[in-house]
Tab-separated table of C-alpha atoms in Angstrom:
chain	number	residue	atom	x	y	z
A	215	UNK	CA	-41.110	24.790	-13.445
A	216	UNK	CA	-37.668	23.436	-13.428
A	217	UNK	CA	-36.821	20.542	-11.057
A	218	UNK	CA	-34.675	17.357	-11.338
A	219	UNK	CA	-37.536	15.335	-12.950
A	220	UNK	CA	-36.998	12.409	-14.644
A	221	UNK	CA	-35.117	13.267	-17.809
A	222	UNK	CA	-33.001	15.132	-15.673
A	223	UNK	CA	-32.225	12.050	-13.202
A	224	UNK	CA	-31.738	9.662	-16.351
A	225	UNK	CA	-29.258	12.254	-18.538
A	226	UNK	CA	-27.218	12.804	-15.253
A	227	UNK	CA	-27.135	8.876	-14.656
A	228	UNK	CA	-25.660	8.256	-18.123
A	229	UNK	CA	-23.218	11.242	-18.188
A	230	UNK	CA	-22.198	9.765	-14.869
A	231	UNK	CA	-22.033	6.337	-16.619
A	232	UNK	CA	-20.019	7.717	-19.359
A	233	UNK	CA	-17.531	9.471	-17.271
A	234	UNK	CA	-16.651	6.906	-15.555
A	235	UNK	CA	-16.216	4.990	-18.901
A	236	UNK	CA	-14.517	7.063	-20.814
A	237	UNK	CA	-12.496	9.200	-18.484
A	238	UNK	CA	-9.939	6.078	-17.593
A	239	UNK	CA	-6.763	7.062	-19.978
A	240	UNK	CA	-4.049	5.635	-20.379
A	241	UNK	CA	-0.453	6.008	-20.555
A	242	UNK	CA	0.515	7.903	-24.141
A	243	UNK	CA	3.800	7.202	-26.193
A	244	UNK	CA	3.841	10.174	-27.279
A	245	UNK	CA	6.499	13.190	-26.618
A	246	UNK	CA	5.131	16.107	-28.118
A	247	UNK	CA	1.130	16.353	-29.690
A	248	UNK	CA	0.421	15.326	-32.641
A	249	UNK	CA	0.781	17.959	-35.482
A	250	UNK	CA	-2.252	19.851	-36.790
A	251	UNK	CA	-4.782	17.916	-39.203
A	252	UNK	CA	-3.603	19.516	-42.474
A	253	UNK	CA	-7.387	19.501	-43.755
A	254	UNK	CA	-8.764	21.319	-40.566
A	255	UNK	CA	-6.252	24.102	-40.032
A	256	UNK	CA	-8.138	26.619	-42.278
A	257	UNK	CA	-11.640	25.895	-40.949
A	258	UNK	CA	-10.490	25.211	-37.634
A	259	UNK	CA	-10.357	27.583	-33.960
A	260	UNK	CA	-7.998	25.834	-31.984
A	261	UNK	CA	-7.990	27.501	-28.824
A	262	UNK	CA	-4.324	27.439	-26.500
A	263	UNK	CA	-5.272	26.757	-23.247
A	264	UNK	CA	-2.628	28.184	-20.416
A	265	UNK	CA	-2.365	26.150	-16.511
A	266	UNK	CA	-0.379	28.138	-14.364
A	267	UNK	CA	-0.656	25.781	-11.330
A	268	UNK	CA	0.128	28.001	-7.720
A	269	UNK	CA	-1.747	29.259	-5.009
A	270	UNK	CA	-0.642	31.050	-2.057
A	271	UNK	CA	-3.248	28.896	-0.126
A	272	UNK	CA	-4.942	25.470	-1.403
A	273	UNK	CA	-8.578	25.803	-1.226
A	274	UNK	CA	-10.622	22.712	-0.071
A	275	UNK	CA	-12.906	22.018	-2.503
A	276	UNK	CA	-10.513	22.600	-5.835
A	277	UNK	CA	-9.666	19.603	-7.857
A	278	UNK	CA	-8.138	21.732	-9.905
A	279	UNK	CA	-3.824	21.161	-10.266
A	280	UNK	CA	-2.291	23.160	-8.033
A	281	UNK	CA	0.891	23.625	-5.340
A	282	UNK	CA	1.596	26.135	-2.704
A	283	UNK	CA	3.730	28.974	-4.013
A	284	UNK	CA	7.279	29.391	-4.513
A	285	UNK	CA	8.669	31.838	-6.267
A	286	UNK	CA	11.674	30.040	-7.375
A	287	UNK	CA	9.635	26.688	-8.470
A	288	UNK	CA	6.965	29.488	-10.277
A	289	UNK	CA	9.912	31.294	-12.127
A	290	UNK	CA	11.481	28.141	-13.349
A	291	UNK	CA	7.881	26.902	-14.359
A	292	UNK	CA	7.070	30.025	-16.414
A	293	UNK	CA	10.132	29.735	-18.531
A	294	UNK	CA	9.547	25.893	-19.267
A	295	UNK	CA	6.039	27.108	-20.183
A	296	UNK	CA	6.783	29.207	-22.827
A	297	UNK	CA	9.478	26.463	-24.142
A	298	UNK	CA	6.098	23.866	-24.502
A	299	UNK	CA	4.637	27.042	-25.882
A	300	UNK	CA	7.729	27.003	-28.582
A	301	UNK	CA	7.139	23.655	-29.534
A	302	UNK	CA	3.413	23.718	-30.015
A	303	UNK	CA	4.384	26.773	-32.615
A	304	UNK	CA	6.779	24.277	-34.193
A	305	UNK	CA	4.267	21.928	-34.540
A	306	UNK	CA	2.492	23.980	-36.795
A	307	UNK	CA	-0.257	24.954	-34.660
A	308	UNK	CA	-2.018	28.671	-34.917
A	309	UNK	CA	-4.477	30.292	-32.144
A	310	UNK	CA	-7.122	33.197	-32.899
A	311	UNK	CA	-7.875	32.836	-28.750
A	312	UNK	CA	-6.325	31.955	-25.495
A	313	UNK	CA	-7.442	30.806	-22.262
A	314	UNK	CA	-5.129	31.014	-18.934
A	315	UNK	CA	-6.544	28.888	-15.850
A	316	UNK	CA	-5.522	27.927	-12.726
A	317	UNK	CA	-4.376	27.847	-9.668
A	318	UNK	CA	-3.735	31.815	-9.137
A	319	UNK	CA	-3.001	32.746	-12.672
A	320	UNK	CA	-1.799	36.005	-11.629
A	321	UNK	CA	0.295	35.073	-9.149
A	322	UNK	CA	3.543	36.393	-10.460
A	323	UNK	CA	2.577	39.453	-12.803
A	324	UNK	CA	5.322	40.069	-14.449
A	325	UNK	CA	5.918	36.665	-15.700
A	326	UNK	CA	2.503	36.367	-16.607
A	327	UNK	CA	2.905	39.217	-19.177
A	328	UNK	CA	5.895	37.525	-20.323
A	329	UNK	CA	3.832	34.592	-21.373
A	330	UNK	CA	0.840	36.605	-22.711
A	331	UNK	CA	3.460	38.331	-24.940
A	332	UNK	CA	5.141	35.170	-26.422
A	333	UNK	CA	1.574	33.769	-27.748
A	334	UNK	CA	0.643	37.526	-28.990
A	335	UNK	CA	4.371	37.226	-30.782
A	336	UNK	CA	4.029	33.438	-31.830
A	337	UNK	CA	0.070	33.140	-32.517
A	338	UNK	CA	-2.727	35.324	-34.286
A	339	UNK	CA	-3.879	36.317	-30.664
A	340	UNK	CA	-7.189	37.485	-31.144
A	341	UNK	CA	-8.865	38.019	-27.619
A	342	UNK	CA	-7.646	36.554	-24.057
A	343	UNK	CA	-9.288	35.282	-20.956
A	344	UNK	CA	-7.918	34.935	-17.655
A	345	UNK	CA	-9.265	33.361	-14.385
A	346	UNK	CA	-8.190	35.679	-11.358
A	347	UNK	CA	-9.339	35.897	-7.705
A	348	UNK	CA	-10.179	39.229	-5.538
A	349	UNK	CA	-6.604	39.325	-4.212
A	350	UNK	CA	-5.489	40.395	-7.880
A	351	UNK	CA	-7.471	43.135	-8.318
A	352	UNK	CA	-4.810	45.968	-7.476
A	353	UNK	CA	-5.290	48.470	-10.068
A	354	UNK	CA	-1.168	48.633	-10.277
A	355	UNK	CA	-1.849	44.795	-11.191
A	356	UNK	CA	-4.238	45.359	-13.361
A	357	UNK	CA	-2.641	48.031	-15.611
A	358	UNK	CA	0.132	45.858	-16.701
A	359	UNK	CA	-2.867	43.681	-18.185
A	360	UNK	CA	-4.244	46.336	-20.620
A	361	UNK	CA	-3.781	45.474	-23.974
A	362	UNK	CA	-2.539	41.498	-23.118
A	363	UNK	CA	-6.077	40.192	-21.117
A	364	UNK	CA	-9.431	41.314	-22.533
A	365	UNK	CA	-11.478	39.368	-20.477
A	366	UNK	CA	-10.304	38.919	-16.686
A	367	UNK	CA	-12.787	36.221	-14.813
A	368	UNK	CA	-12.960	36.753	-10.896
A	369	UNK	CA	-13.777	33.951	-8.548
A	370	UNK	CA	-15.682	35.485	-6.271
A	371	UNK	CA	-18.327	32.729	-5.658
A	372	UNK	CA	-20.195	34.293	-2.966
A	373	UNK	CA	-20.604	37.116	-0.785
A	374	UNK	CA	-21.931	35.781	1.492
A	375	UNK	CA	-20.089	36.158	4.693
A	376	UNK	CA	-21.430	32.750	6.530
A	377	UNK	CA	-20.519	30.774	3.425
A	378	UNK	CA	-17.313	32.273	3.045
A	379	UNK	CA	-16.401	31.311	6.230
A	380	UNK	CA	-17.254	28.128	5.853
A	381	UNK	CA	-15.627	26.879	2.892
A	382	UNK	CA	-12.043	28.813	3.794
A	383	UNK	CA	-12.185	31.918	1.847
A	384	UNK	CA	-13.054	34.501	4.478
A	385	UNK	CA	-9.900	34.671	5.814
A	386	UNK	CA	-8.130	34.385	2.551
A	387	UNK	CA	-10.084	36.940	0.509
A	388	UNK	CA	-12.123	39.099	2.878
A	389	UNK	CA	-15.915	39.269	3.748
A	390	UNK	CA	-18.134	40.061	0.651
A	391	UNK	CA	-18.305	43.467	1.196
A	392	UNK	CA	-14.600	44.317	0.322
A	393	UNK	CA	-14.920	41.710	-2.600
A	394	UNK	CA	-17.593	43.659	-3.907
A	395	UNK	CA	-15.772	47.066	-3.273
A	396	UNK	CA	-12.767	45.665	-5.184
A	397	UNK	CA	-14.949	44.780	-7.689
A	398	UNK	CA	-16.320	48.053	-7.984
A	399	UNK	CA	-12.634	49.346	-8.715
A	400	UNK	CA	-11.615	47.277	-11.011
A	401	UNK	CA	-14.297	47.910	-13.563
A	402	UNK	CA	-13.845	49.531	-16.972
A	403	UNK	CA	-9.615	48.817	-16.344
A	404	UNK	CA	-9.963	46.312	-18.531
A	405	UNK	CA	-12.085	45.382	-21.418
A	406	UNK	CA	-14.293	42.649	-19.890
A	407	UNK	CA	-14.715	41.482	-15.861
A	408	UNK	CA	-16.470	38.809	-15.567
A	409	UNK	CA	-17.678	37.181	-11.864
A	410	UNK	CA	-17.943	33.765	-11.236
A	411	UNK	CA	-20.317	32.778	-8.547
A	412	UNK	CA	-21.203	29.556	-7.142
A	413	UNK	CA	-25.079	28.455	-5.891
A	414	UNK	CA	-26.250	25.075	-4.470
A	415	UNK	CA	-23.647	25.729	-1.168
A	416	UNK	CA	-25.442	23.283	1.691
A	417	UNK	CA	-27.884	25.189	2.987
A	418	UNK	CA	-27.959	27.938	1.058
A	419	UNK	CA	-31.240	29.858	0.834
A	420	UNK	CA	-33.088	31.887	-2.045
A	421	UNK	CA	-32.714	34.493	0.276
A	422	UNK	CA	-28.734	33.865	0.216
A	423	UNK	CA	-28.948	33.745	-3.010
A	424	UNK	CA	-31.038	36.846	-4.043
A	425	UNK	CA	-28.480	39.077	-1.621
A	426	UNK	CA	-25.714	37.500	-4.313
A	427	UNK	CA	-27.559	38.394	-7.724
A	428	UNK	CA	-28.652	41.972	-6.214
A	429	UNK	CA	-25.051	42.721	-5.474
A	430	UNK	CA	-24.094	41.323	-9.611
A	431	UNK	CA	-27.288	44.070	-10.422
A	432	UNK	CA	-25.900	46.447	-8.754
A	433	UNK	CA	-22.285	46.357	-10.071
A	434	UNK	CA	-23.237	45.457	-13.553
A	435	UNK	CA	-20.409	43.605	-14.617
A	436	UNK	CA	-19.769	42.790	-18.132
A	437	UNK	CA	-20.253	39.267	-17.526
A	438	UNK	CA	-21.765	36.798	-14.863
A	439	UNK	CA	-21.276	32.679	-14.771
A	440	UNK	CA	-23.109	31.158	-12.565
A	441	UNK	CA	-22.000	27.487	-11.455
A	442	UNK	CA	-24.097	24.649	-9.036
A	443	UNK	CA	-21.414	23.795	-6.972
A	444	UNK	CA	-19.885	20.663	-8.315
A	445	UNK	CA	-17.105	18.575	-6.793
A	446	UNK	CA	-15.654	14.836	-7.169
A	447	UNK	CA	-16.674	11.908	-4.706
A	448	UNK	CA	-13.561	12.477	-2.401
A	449	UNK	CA	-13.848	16.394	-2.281
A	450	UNK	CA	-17.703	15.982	-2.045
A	451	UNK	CA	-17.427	13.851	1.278
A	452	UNK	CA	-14.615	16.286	2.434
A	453	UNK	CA	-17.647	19.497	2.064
A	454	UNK	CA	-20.612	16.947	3.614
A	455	UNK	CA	-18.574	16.805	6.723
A	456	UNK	CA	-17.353	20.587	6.816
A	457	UNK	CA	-20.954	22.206	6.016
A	458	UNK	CA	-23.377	19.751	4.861
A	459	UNK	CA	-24.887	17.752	1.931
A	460	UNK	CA	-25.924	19.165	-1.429
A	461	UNK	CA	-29.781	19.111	-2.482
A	462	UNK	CA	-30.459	18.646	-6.015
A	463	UNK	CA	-33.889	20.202	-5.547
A	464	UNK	CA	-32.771	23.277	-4.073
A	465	UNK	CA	-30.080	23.535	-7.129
A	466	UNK	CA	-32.828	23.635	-9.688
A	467	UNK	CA	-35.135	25.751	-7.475
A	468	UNK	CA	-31.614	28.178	-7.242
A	469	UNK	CA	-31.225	28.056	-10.858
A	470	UNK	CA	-34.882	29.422	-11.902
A	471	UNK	CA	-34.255	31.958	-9.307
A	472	UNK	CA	-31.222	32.804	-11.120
A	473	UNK	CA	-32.652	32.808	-15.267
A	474	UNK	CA	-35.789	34.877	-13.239
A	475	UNK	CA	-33.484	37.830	-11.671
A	476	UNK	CA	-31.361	38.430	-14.438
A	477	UNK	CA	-33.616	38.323	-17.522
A	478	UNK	CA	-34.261	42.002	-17.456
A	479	UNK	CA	-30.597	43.094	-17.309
A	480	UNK	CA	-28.756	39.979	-18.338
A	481	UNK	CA	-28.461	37.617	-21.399
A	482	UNK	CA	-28.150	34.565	-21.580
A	483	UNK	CA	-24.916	32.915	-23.100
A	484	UNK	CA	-25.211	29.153	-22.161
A	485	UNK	CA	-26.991	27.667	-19.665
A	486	UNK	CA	-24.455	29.379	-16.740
A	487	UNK	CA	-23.237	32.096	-18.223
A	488	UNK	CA	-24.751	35.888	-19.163
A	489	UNK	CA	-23.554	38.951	-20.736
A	490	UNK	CA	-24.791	42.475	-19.010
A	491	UNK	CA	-27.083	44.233	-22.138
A	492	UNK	CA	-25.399	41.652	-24.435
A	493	UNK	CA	-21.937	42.296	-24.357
A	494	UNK	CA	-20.325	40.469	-27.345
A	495	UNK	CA	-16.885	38.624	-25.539
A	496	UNK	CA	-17.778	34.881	-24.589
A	497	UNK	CA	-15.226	32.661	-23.667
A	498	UNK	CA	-17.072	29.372	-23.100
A	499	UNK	CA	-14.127	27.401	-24.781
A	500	UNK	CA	-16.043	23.914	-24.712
A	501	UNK	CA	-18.635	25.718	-26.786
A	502	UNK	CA	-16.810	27.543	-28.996
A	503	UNK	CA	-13.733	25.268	-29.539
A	504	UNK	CA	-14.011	21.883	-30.609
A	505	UNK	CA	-10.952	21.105	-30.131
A	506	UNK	CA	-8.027	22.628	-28.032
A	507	UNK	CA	-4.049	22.709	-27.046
A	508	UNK	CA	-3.429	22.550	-23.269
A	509	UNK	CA	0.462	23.565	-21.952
A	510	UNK	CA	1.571	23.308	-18.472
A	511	UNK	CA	1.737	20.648	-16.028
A	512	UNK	CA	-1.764	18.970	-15.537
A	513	UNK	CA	-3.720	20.755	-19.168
A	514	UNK	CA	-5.616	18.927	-21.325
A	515	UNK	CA	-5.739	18.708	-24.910
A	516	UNK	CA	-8.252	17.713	-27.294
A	517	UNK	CA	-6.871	16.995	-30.411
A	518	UNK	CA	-8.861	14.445	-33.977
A	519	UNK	CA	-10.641	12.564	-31.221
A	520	UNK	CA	-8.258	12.117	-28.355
A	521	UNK	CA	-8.110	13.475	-25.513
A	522	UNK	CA	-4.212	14.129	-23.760
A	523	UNK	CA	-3.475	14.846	-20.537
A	524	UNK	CA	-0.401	16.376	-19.197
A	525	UNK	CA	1.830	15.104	-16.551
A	526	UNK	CA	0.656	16.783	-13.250
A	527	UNK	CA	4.092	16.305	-11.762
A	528	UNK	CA	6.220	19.497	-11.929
A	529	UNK	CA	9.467	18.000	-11.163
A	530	UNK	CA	8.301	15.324	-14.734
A	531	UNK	CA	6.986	18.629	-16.586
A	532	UNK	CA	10.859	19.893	-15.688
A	533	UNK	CA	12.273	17.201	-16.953
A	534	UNK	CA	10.326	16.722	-20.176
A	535	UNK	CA	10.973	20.004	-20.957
A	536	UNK	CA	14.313	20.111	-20.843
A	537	UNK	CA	14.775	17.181	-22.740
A	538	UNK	CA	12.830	19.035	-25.824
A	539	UNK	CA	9.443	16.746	-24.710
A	540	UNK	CA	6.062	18.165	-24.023
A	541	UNK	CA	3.975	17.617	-21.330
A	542	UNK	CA	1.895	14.749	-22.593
A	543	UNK	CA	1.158	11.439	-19.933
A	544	UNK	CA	-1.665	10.430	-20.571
A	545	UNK	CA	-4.440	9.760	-23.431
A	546	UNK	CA	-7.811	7.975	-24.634
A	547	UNK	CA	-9.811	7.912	-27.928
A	548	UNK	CA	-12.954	8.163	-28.861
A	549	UNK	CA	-15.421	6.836	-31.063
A	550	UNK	CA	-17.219	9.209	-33.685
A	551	UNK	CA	-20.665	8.268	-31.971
A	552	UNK	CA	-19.012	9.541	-28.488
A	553	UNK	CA	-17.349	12.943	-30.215
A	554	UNK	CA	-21.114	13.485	-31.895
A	555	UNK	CA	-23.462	12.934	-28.458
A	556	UNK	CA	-20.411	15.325	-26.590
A	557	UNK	CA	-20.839	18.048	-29.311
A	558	UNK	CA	-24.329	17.603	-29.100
A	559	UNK	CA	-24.548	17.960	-25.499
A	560	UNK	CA	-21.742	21.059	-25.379
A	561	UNK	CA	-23.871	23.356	-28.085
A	562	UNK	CA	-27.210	22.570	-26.871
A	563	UNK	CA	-25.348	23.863	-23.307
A	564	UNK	CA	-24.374	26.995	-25.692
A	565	UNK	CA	-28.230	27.357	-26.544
A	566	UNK	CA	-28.194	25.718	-30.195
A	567	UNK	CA	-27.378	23.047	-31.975
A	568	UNK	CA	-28.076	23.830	-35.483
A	569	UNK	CA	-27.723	20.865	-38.494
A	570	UNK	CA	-25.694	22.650	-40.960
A	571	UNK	CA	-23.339	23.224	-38.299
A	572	UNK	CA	-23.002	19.945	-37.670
A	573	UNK	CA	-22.355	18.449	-40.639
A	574	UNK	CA	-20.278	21.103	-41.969
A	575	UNK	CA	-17.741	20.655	-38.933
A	576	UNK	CA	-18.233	17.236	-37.909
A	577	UNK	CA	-19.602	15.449	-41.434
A	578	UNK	CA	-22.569	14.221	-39.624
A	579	UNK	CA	-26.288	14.537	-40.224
A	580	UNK	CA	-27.735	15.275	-36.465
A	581	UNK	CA	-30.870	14.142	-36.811
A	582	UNK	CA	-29.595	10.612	-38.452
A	583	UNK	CA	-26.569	9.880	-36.628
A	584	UNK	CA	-28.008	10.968	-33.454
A	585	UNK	CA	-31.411	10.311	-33.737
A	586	UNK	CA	-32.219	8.554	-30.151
A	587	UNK	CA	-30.864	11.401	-28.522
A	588	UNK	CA	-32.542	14.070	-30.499
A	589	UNK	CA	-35.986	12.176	-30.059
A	590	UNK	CA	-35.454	11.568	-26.522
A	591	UNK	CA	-34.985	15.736	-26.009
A	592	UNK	CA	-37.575	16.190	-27.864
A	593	UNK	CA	-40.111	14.115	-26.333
A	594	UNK	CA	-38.728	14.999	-23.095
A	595	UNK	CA	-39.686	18.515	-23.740
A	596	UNK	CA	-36.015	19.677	-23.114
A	597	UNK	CA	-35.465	20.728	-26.646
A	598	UNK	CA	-37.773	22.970	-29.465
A	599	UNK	CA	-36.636	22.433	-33.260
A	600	UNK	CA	-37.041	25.859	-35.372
A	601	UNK	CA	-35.879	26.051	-38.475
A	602	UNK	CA	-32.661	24.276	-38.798
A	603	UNK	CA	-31.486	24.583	-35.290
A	604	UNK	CA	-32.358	23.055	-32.111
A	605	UNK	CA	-32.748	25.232	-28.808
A	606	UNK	CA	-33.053	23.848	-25.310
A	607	UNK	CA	-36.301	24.825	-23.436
A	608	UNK	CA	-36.278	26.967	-19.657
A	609	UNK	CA	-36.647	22.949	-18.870
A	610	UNK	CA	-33.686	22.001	-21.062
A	611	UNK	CA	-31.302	24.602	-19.890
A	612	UNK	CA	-31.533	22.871	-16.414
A	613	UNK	CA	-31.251	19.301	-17.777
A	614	UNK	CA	-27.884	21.021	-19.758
A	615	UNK	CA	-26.358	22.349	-17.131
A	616	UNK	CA	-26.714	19.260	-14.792
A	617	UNK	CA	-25.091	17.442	-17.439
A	618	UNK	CA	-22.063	19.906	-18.172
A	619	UNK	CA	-21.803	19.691	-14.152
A	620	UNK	CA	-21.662	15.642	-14.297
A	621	UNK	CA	-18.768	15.892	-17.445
A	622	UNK	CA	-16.588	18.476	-15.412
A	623	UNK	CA	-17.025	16.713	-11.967
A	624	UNK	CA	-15.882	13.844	-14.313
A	625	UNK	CA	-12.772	15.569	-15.696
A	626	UNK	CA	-12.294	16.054	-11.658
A	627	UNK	CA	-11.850	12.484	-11.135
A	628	UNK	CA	-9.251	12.288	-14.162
A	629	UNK	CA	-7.176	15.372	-11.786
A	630	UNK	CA	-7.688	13.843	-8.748
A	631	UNK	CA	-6.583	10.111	-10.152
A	632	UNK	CA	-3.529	12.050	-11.875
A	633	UNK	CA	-2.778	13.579	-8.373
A	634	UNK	CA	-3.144	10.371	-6.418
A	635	UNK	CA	0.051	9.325	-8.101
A	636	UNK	CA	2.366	12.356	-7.060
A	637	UNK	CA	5.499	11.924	-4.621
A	638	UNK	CA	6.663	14.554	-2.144
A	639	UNK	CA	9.344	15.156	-4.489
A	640	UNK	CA	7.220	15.542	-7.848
A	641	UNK	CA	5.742	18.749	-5.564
């Protein structure tokens, strides 16, 4: 049965210790990224990850860098976009994938394609993945995305009309039924749609819930991710006040529901996400890509160990641009140990760690350099050892999941700190 028990409680306490520890950066020297480790770039998958950072409305619970839109401020911001993008090409660096987040990432089409165009023309482009919202599902919209997005992600997080409602998206996107009819149209347009929902609202019920996963049967997308809702200390007191507090029980007793309904017509990818009949696009980044080049006013980077964090300002991002600077603000390192127990924690997520793996990309032995933490799973019954890989158990999927939650409500703290500092002006 999966439940926060104990090993649960205690790896969520020390991912929330080590958030709080290692998440405080601080201001970088720097003016561009460092240049590519010469003796990585042939075994190594950086990924180029995109921010694009407008919305026509601000959602409440987002921590996520973003302004209302203007078209102007958006135009100018594209073109100084694909200037960083210049100068990480200059740098040296090469990309087999891409990944464009948000903010609306599709909130200006046609410049959009511009900038999927320049990486295709600068990089080895290999497959890209774009967040969207129901909004940008127009098939006219759509069409200019064949052959530039292979994988479009939708945030639909619910249909549930109560919950919609509720959290402010009701009135921006619709009721659930003409989320789920758009949907329904834009399937097979492109190569991949993938749905994000969200479970663990306040009060949500299994019953809630099951109406949400029989509407995913039903449409059979090519992919599902399922997130517990997760949200920083300031946005989480904002949501206790609008429509109650999250239950930790109920999130674990959501997520067997979850692994339950869709093991006949799903499979599993990590511990949120699932391919329809095992569809072979997966664009977990944290899994895949070790390490990673953010552009755009407030992306990170994760680059030999250190972590940078652009400037969420977008009158600074102007300005750094047009002096022939990137984006970088901000930055911490950290230790080998750290990198290892992170890796650990992000491939177990994936569904394996496995030892040659590990030492081929990261020159460690897993079960020496982190043997506390492998004997801890293990004993903990959250992790099974076969061969040379370790695989979480039903259990460990749970306890990996929770954790990946505690790490990105972490990263939320680093956004919201960054945009604690902005001026009216820097808007």
């Amino acid at each position: 049965m999966i439940q926060q028990n104990l090993s649960t409680k205690l790896a969520n306490y020390i991912m929330r210790y080590a958030t709080q520890h290692y998440l405080h950066l601080k201001k970088s020297k720097r003016t561009k990224l460092p240049l590519p480790n010469p003796q990585k770039v042939k075994s190594k998958n950086y990924l180029l990850y995109i921010h694009i950072p407008f919305c026509a409305t601000l959602c409440t619970y987002c921590s996520f860098n973003r302004f209302l839109f203007q078209e102007e401020k958006a135009r100018i911001y594209f073109m100084n976009l694909r200037k960083e993008m210049q100068m990480v090409k200059d740098l040296g660096y090469d990309f087999s994938a891409v990944y464009v987040g948000g903010g609306t990432t599709s909130i200006l089409p046609d410049e959009l394609c511009k900038t999927l165009d320049l990486a295709k023309a600068l990089f080895n482009i290999q497959e890209i993945s774009c967040e969207s919202d129901p909004n940008h599902l127009q098939r006219e919209t759509l069409e200019q995305f064949k052959g530039r997005i292979d994988r479009l992600s939708v945030g639909v997080q619910t249909f549930d009309d109560g919950i919609l409602r509720k959290i402010g998206r009701y009135e921006k996107f619709g009721g659930g039924e003409v989320t789920r009819q758009k949907l329904e149209s834009a399937l097979g347009i492109l190569p991949i749609l993938n749905v994000d929902l969200i479970f663990n609202f306040p009060n949500q019920t299994q019953e809630m819930l099951a109406r949400d996963l029989k509407i995913i049967q039903e449409l059979k997308p090519n992919q599902l991710t399922t997130y517990p809702l997760m949200s920083s200390p300031s946005v989480k007191s904002i949501l206790k006040r609008s429509i109650g507090e999250v239950d930790l029980q109920n999130e674990a007793r959501l997520y067997a529901q979850i692994l339950d309904t869709l093991s006949s017509d799903f499979i599993p990818l990590s511990s949120w996400a699932f391919s329809y009949k095992g569809s072979e696009i997966f664009d977990e980044y944290v899994v895949n890509n070790d390490e990673y080049v953010g552009i755009g006013s407030g992306s990170f980077s994760f680059l030999d160990g250190t972590l940078y964090v652009n400037t969420f300002s977008l009158k600074n991002y102007a300005q750094k641009i047009q002096n022939g600077q990137m984006g970088v603000e901000r930055e911490r390192k950290y230790s080998k140990k750290s990198q290892l127990q992170y890796r650990l924690m992000v491939e177990l997520f994936g569904g394996e760690a496995n030892k040659e793996r590990f030492k081929m990309l990261y020159g460690a032995d897993l079960e020496k350099d982190l043997l506390k933490e492998v004997t801890f799973l293990r004993l903990s019954g959250n992790i099974v050892k076969k061969g040379t890989s370790y695989y979480p158990t039903q259990k460990g999927k749970y306890l990996f999941l929770s954790m990946m939650k505690e790490f990105y409500i972490g990263m939320d703290c680093v956004r919201e700190e960054s945009r604690a500092m902005l001026q009216e002006e820097d808007m």
